[in-house]
Short mmCIF file of C-alpha atoms in Angstrom, two decimals:
data_model
loop_
_atom_site.label_atom_id
_atom_site.label_comp_id
_atom_site.label_asym_id
_atom_site.label_seq_id
_atom_site.Cartn_x
_atom_site.Cartn_y
_atom_site.Cartn_z
CA MET A 128 86.23 120.97 -213.56
CA LEU A 129 83.89 122.52 -212.80
CA GLY A 130 80.84 121.08 -215.76
CA PRO A 131 77.61 123.32 -217.03
CA VAL A 132 75.95 122.13 -214.31
CA ASP A 133 78.06 122.67 -211.28
CA TYR A 134 77.63 127.02 -213.01
CA ALA A 135 74.06 126.89 -213.16
CA LEU A 136 73.90 125.74 -209.73
CA TRP A 137 76.21 128.49 -208.85
CA ILE A 138 74.01 131.19 -210.78
CA ALA A 139 70.76 130.12 -209.43
CA GLY A 140 72.26 130.37 -205.60
CA PHE A 141 73.53 134.16 -206.25
CA VAL A 142 69.82 134.86 -207.98
CA PHE A 143 67.99 133.41 -205.36
CA GLU A 144 69.97 134.55 -202.48
CA ALA A 145 69.73 137.75 -203.47
CA ALA A 146 66.38 137.08 -204.38
CA ALA A 147 64.92 135.50 -200.50
CA VAL A 148 67.34 139.15 -199.06
CA LEU A 149 64.48 141.45 -201.54
CA SER A 150 61.83 139.33 -200.74
CA ILE A 151 61.70 140.47 -196.74
CA PHE A 152 62.13 143.27 -198.04
CA TYR A 153 59.87 143.29 -199.71
CA ARG A 154 57.08 141.92 -197.22
CA LYS A 155 58.56 144.05 -194.80
CA ALA A 156 59.35 141.28 -193.14
CA PHE A 157 62.74 142.19 -191.93
CA ALA A 158 62.14 142.40 -188.26
CA ARG A 159 60.80 139.52 -188.73
CA TYR A 160 62.73 137.54 -190.12
CA TYR A 161 66.15 139.44 -189.26
CA SER A 162 68.06 135.69 -188.84
CA ILE A 163 67.30 134.78 -192.15
CA CYS A 164 68.46 137.79 -193.94
CA LEU A 165 71.12 137.44 -192.22
CA TYR A 166 71.94 134.13 -192.64
CA MET A 167 70.57 134.17 -196.81
CA ALA A 168 73.19 138.05 -197.08
CA CYS A 169 76.58 136.28 -196.10
CA THR A 170 76.27 133.05 -197.88
CA PHE A 171 75.16 134.89 -201.04
CA PHE A 172 79.09 136.51 -199.85
CA VAL A 173 80.29 134.11 -199.16
CA GLN A 174 79.52 131.84 -202.44
CA GLY A 175 81.05 135.62 -203.78
CA ALA A 176 84.32 134.96 -201.98
CA GLN A 177 84.13 130.87 -202.70
CA TYR A 178 83.78 131.83 -206.62
CA ILE A 179 86.62 134.80 -206.30
CA CYS A 180 89.17 132.06 -204.49
CA PHE A 181 88.28 129.88 -207.52
CA LEU A 182 89.59 132.71 -210.15
CA LYS A 183 92.28 132.99 -207.95
CA PHE A 184 93.64 130.00 -206.96
CA GLY A 185 91.85 127.30 -209.02
CA PHE A 186 88.99 124.61 -208.08
CA ARG A 187 91.34 122.13 -207.13
CA SER A 188 93.65 124.54 -204.96
CA PRO A 189 93.87 124.17 -201.14
CA GLN A 190 93.45 127.96 -200.55
CA TYR A 191 89.33 126.92 -202.49
CA PHE A 192 89.10 124.07 -200.04
CA HIS A 193 89.56 125.84 -197.14
CA LEU A 194 86.91 128.15 -197.87
CA TYR A 195 85.07 126.38 -199.16
CA TYR A 196 84.70 124.23 -196.03
CA TYR A 197 85.76 126.57 -193.39
CA SER A 198 82.35 128.81 -194.89
CA ASP A 199 79.67 125.81 -194.51
CA SER A 200 80.85 124.49 -191.57
CA LEU A 201 80.29 128.53 -190.94
CA LEU A 202 76.24 128.83 -192.04
CA THR A 203 76.05 125.54 -191.45
CA ILE A 204 76.24 127.77 -187.86
CA LEU A 205 75.04 131.07 -188.58
CA LEU A 206 71.79 128.50 -189.63
CA PHE A 207 71.33 126.56 -186.32
CA PHE A 208 70.92 130.55 -185.32
CA VAL A 209 68.04 130.83 -187.32
CA VAL A 210 66.72 127.64 -186.25
CA MET A 211 67.00 128.74 -182.39
CA HIS A 212 64.94 132.17 -183.78
CA LEU A 213 62.10 129.35 -185.54
CA TYR A 214 62.04 128.93 -182.00
CA LEU A 215 60.96 131.87 -180.59
CA LEU A 216 58.56 132.53 -183.29
CA VAL A 217 57.38 128.70 -182.55
CA PHE A 218 56.78 129.36 -178.96
CA ALA A 219 56.30 133.54 -178.56
CA GLY A 220 54.19 134.02 -176.44
CA MET A 221 53.72 131.00 -174.02
CA ASP A 222 55.10 130.45 -171.04
CA THR A 223 55.49 126.64 -170.96
CA ASP A 224 58.12 127.33 -173.26
CA ARG A 225 61.04 128.06 -171.46
CA HIS A 226 62.17 125.52 -170.71
CA ILE A 227 62.03 123.50 -174.26
CA ARG A 228 64.17 127.24 -175.24
CA ALA A 229 65.74 126.71 -172.56
CA GLY A 230 67.25 123.37 -173.61
CA ALA A 231 67.43 124.81 -177.39
CA VAL A 232 69.30 128.03 -177.25
CA LEU A 233 71.62 125.93 -174.88
CA LEU A 234 72.59 122.60 -177.34
CA LEU A 235 72.50 124.62 -180.06
CA PHE A 236 75.95 127.13 -177.85
CA LEU A 237 77.01 123.71 -177.14
CA THR A 238 77.38 122.56 -180.62
CA ALA A 239 78.51 125.78 -181.98
CA ALA A 240 81.12 126.27 -179.62
CA LEU A 241 82.07 122.94 -180.14
CA SER A 242 82.61 122.63 -183.87
CA TYR A 243 84.68 126.20 -183.81
CA LEU A 244 86.48 124.60 -181.54
CA VAL A 245 86.95 121.09 -182.81
CA VAL A 246 87.81 123.19 -186.97
CA ARG A 247 89.87 125.82 -185.60
CA GLN A 248 92.19 122.83 -183.77
CA HIS A 249 92.05 121.36 -187.19
CA ARG A 250 92.89 124.06 -189.36
CA THR A 251 96.90 122.22 -189.77
CA HIS A 252 95.24 119.18 -191.07
CA LEU A 253 91.20 120.39 -191.99
CA THR A 254 91.66 116.26 -194.37
CA GLU A 255 88.32 115.78 -196.25
CA HIS A 256 87.66 113.19 -195.00
CA PHE A 257 87.23 115.34 -191.92
CA VAL A 258 85.79 118.01 -192.98
CA VAL A 259 82.68 115.75 -194.18
CA GLU A 260 82.40 113.92 -190.79
CA LEU A 261 81.89 117.16 -189.05
CA GLY A 262 79.35 118.41 -192.01
CA GLN A 263 77.37 115.06 -191.42
CA GLY A 264 77.65 115.73 -188.07
CA LEU A 265 76.43 119.40 -188.10
CA TYR A 266 73.58 118.55 -190.26
CA PHE A 267 72.24 116.46 -188.82
CA VAL A 268 72.01 118.22 -185.60
CA GLY A 269 70.12 120.90 -187.66
CA THR A 270 67.39 117.71 -189.20
CA VAL A 271 68.03 116.64 -186.07
CA LEU A 272 66.71 120.13 -184.51
CA THR A 273 63.74 120.89 -187.34
CA TYR A 274 62.31 117.61 -186.73
CA ILE A 275 61.27 118.54 -183.11
CA LEU A 276 60.04 122.03 -184.17
CA TRP A 277 57.78 120.42 -186.89
CA GLY A 278 56.79 118.06 -184.04
CA ALA A 279 55.95 121.07 -181.91
CA MET A 280 54.49 122.81 -184.44
CA ILE A 281 51.88 120.06 -184.79
CA LYS A 282 51.71 119.40 -181.19
CA LEU A 283 50.94 123.74 -180.85
CA ARG A 284 48.18 123.61 -183.73
CA GLU A 285 50.24 126.08 -185.82
CA ARG A 286 48.40 127.67 -188.95
CA ARG A 287 51.06 130.68 -190.22
CA ALA A 288 51.59 129.70 -193.19
CA ARG A 289 54.90 131.29 -193.11
CA LEU A 290 56.36 129.23 -190.90
CA VAL A 291 55.20 125.98 -191.40
CA GLN A 292 56.50 126.62 -195.31
CA MET A 293 59.48 127.87 -194.12
CA VAL A 294 60.88 125.46 -191.23
CA LEU A 295 59.50 122.01 -194.09
CA ALA A 296 61.55 123.14 -196.23
CA LEU A 297 64.24 124.08 -194.12
CA GLY A 298 64.03 120.59 -193.02
CA ILE A 299 63.92 119.15 -197.06
CA TYR A 300 67.91 120.88 -196.78
CA TYR A 301 69.42 119.82 -193.54
CA SER A 302 67.67 116.17 -194.36
CA ALA A 303 68.71 115.88 -198.07
CA THR A 304 72.18 117.63 -197.06
CA ALA A 305 72.85 115.80 -193.80
CA GLY A 306 72.12 112.42 -195.87
CA VAL A 307 74.43 113.07 -198.86
CA TYR A 308 77.28 113.14 -196.01
CA ALA A 309 76.20 110.38 -194.74
CA LEU A 310 77.01 108.86 -198.16
CA ARG A 311 80.23 109.96 -198.95
CA ASP A 312 81.24 109.30 -195.58
CA LEU A 313 80.38 105.67 -196.52
CA PHE A 314 81.34 105.74 -200.66
CA PRO A 315 84.31 108.26 -199.87
CA ALA A 316 84.25 107.16 -204.09
CA TRP A 317 81.09 108.57 -205.31
CA ARG A 318 82.15 111.79 -203.53
CA ALA A 319 82.44 113.12 -207.21
CA ALA A 320 78.57 111.45 -208.51
CA MET A 321 77.20 113.32 -205.26
CA ILE A 322 79.10 117.08 -205.56
CA TRP A 323 75.79 118.73 -207.07
CA VAL A 324 73.65 117.87 -203.51
CA PRO A 325 74.48 120.93 -200.93
CA PRO A 326 74.26 123.32 -203.75
CA ALA A 327 71.09 121.94 -205.48
CA ALA A 328 69.74 122.78 -201.98
CA ASN A 329 71.00 125.62 -200.96
CA VAL A 330 69.10 126.91 -204.08
CA TRP A 331 65.97 124.67 -203.02
CA LEU A 332 66.39 126.91 -199.52
CA SER A 333 66.65 129.92 -200.75
CA LEU A 334 64.28 129.75 -203.95
CA ALA A 335 61.38 127.71 -201.24
CA TRP A 336 61.94 130.85 -198.51
CA THR A 337 61.85 133.35 -202.11
CA LEU A 338 58.34 131.76 -202.87
CA ALA A 339 57.31 131.60 -199.01
CA PHE A 340 58.29 135.37 -198.37
CA LEU A 341 56.07 136.31 -202.10
CA ARG A 342 53.16 133.94 -202.45
CA THR A 343 52.09 133.05 -198.65
CA ARG A 344 50.65 136.38 -196.82
CA GLU A 345 52.35 136.51 -193.08
CA GLU A 346 48.11 136.25 -192.13
CA ALA A 347 47.68 133.12 -194.08
CA SER A 348 46.19 129.82 -192.30
CA LEU A 349 47.01 126.71 -192.92
CA MET A 350 45.91 123.57 -190.15
CA VAL A 351 48.89 122.00 -189.63
CA PRO A 352 47.65 119.32 -187.29
CA THR A 353 45.20 118.28 -190.44
CA LEU A 354 47.98 118.29 -193.12
CA ALA A 355 50.08 115.81 -190.39
CA ALA A 356 46.98 113.85 -189.50
CA LYS A 357 46.19 113.05 -193.30
CA ALA A 358 49.50 112.11 -194.61
CA ARG A 359 49.82 108.61 -192.00
CA MET B 570 77.75 102.73 -188.48
CA ILE B 571 77.59 105.93 -187.17
CA PRO B 572 76.31 107.47 -191.05
CA ALA B 573 74.76 103.81 -191.81
CA LEU B 574 72.51 104.75 -189.67
CA ILE B 575 72.96 109.25 -189.66
CA TYR B 576 71.72 108.41 -193.53
CA VAL B 577 68.21 106.15 -193.36
CA VAL B 578 66.99 108.32 -190.51
CA SER B 579 67.58 111.68 -193.04
CA LEU B 580 66.38 109.33 -195.17
CA VAL B 581 62.96 109.55 -193.57
CA VAL B 582 63.39 112.10 -192.52
CA LEU B 583 63.08 113.52 -196.00
CA ILE B 584 60.58 112.06 -197.33
CA GLN B 585 58.90 113.17 -194.70
CA PHE B 586 59.26 116.75 -195.19
CA PHE B 587 58.67 117.15 -198.85
CA VAL B 588 55.54 114.70 -198.27
CA TYR B 589 54.59 117.50 -195.67
CA TYR B 590 55.46 120.96 -197.34
CA CYS B 591 54.13 118.77 -200.82
CA ARG B 592 50.36 119.15 -198.37
CA SER B 593 51.21 122.67 -197.97
CA VAL B 594 50.97 123.19 -200.66
CA LEU B 595 47.88 121.50 -201.95
CA ALA B 596 46.02 123.18 -199.43
CA SER B 597 46.80 126.23 -200.42
CA SER B 598 44.62 125.04 -203.82
CA ARG B 599 42.02 123.20 -202.59
CA LYS B 600 40.13 125.36 -201.75
CA VAL B 601 40.15 127.72 -204.73
CA GLU B 602 37.22 126.74 -207.05
CA LEU B 603 37.45 126.09 -210.70
CA SER B 604 36.37 127.93 -212.64
CA ALA B 605 34.20 126.96 -216.12
CA ARG B 606 36.80 127.62 -218.63
CA VAL B 607 38.63 125.45 -216.88
CA ARG B 608 36.10 122.56 -217.07
CA GLU B 609 35.82 123.65 -220.36
CA ALA B 610 39.24 122.88 -221.60
CA ALA B 611 40.13 120.27 -219.60
CA GLY B 612 36.60 117.94 -220.15
CA VAL B 613 36.19 117.27 -217.21
CA GLY B 614 32.52 118.26 -214.93
CA ASN B 615 32.71 119.67 -211.73
CA SER B 616 35.17 117.55 -209.98
CA VAL B 617 38.18 116.38 -210.98
CA ALA B 618 39.51 112.52 -210.77
CA ALA B 619 42.93 111.49 -209.80
CA ASP B 620 44.24 111.08 -213.26
CA ASP B 621 43.55 113.66 -214.91
CA PHE B 622 46.51 115.38 -213.51
CA GLN B 623 48.84 114.53 -216.23
CA ARG B 624 45.90 116.04 -219.13
CA PHE B 625 46.92 119.23 -216.65
CA LEU B 626 50.07 119.54 -217.18
CA GLU B 627 49.64 118.16 -220.42
CA LEU B 628 48.31 121.40 -221.21
CA VAL B 629 49.95 124.05 -218.61
CA ARG B 630 53.28 124.36 -220.28
CA LEU B 631 50.38 124.30 -223.41
CA CYS B 632 49.85 128.41 -221.99
CA PRO B 633 52.96 131.10 -221.59
CA GLU B 634 55.44 130.23 -219.01
CA ASN B 635 54.97 131.39 -215.55
CA SER B 636 57.76 131.98 -213.38
CA ALA B 637 55.70 132.46 -210.14
CA ASP B 638 54.34 128.34 -210.23
CA ARG B 639 56.89 126.30 -211.69
CA ALA B 640 58.42 125.72 -208.85
CA GLY B 641 55.34 124.44 -207.29
CA ILE B 642 53.99 122.26 -209.56
CA ARG B 643 57.41 120.95 -210.67
CA ALA B 644 57.39 119.68 -206.82
CA VAL B 645 54.62 118.38 -207.10
CA GLY B 646 54.53 116.47 -210.01
CA ALA B 647 57.40 115.02 -207.83
CA TYR B 648 54.86 114.43 -205.57
CA TYR B 649 51.78 112.63 -207.73
CA SER B 650 54.61 110.71 -209.12
CA LEU B 651 55.81 109.16 -206.14
CA LEU B 652 51.87 108.57 -205.14
CA HIS B 653 51.40 106.65 -207.94
CA VAL B 654 54.14 104.48 -207.35
CA LEU B 655 53.52 104.20 -203.05
CA ALA B 656 49.14 104.10 -205.01
CA ARG B 657 50.62 101.05 -207.35
CA LEU B 658 52.30 99.51 -204.51
CA SER B 659 49.81 99.34 -201.72
CA ARG B 660 46.84 98.76 -203.65
CA ALA B 661 46.70 94.68 -202.96
CA THR B 662 48.58 94.69 -199.46
CA VAL B 663 47.57 98.11 -198.15
CA PRO B 664 44.08 98.46 -199.00
CA SER B 665 43.51 101.97 -197.16
CA VAL B 666 47.12 103.18 -197.35
CA ALA B 667 46.21 103.35 -201.62
CA ALA B 668 43.14 104.95 -200.29
CA TRP B 669 44.49 107.74 -199.23
CA ALA B 670 47.16 107.86 -201.75
CA GLU B 671 44.09 108.32 -204.66
CA ARG B 672 42.92 110.88 -202.46
CA GLU B 673 46.35 113.03 -201.95
CA ARG B 674 46.11 112.50 -205.93
CA GLN B 675 43.51 114.04 -206.47
CA GLY B 676 44.36 117.09 -204.83
CA CYS B 677 47.12 116.92 -207.16
CA SER B 678 44.72 117.40 -210.60
CA HIS B 679 42.80 120.04 -208.29
CA PHE B 680 46.46 121.29 -208.10
CA ALA B 681 47.23 121.84 -211.51
CA ALA B 682 43.53 122.54 -212.90
CA VAL B 683 44.14 125.60 -210.60
CA ALA B 684 47.58 126.36 -211.83
CA LEU B 685 46.60 126.24 -215.53
CA ASP B 686 42.72 128.51 -214.19
CA ARG B 687 45.83 131.17 -213.72
CA ARG B 688 48.29 130.64 -216.75
CA ILE B 689 44.75 131.24 -219.05
CA SER B 690 44.10 134.20 -216.73
CA PHE B 691 47.54 135.26 -217.22
CA SER B 692 47.89 134.55 -221.02
CA ARG B 693 44.46 136.41 -221.39
CA ASP B 694 46.30 139.22 -219.72
CA LEU B 695 48.80 138.82 -221.24
CA PHE B 696 46.57 138.80 -224.83
CA VAL B 697 44.90 141.76 -223.84
CA GLN B 698 48.50 144.07 -222.72
CA GLN B 699 50.60 143.34 -226.43
CA ALA B 700 46.27 144.60 -228.23
CA SER B 701 46.25 147.21 -225.89
CA SER B 702 49.61 148.45 -226.26
CA ARG B 703 49.08 148.39 -230.45
CA PRO B 704 49.05 151.28 -233.08
#
């Protein structure tokens, strides 16, 4: 049964996802950040579908279970395209970045295709252990990709404050979720204690991106190399 | 074995991303000069000390809440607590890390002072609005 914390996270997720989409339009940044807008809109609608499914079939029903983990895997793949888009924004206007971009695109497409095939093959017996393992793998790939992107941003002396904050927020989201999925795989008995972390991470991501759009101007700059050097 | 490895790597990466994120939030306030009214309200001189953070935070909480800065204050609050533990642990063993943590804590205090300044301005604006709307 869902408690007040679960409902609060659900509502907060709804509100901040809508806020993220609206803030992108408010700042007239859709053309530049269309992938983020699309991802946030999809997350909003998926949460709506999950809520309807929850009301109709209940939290412990197989229908809700399938919808939750199916949509979660598909949203993770969609988020990979956001990462890819962030790569393109960071490496925009460079000639030397072709190989890195090609590698990132290939890795993303391979992961997406492989995940899709694996989920499709297991759709009749989508066990909890399997989906936890899949989620753990997908989020970990996301963590690695975001970490490589962040490393490249430091190397390239990226100065765009909004982009920096968006990538760091995404890194926090990916690493927190991958860590929790790994912990669930290690200790399945702790599942109930950790079930609120992925929705909380989702609230974090939509809130952090909303704030990045509302509070940080596109032209605002930040010294990333200094940020990294002093943090060591 | 693999889940354990993923967990450890994710945790290390999470801490790094969190530290960088907080530093990027702090960087936005680093160049902001503190107004005389904040220094007067908190009883501090030209520069703020690392230990002033809690005092500023208490004063921030006394002001009417402004939803725009709530998330930033919470993130920096968590970062400050992390730095406090790090500074204590490293003081005797790695003095350079302790010195870095102290500088960062000072940055957190400055961030809280800037947040207080903004909240005072926000409160004044609210007061002026209410005063002007009275018949």
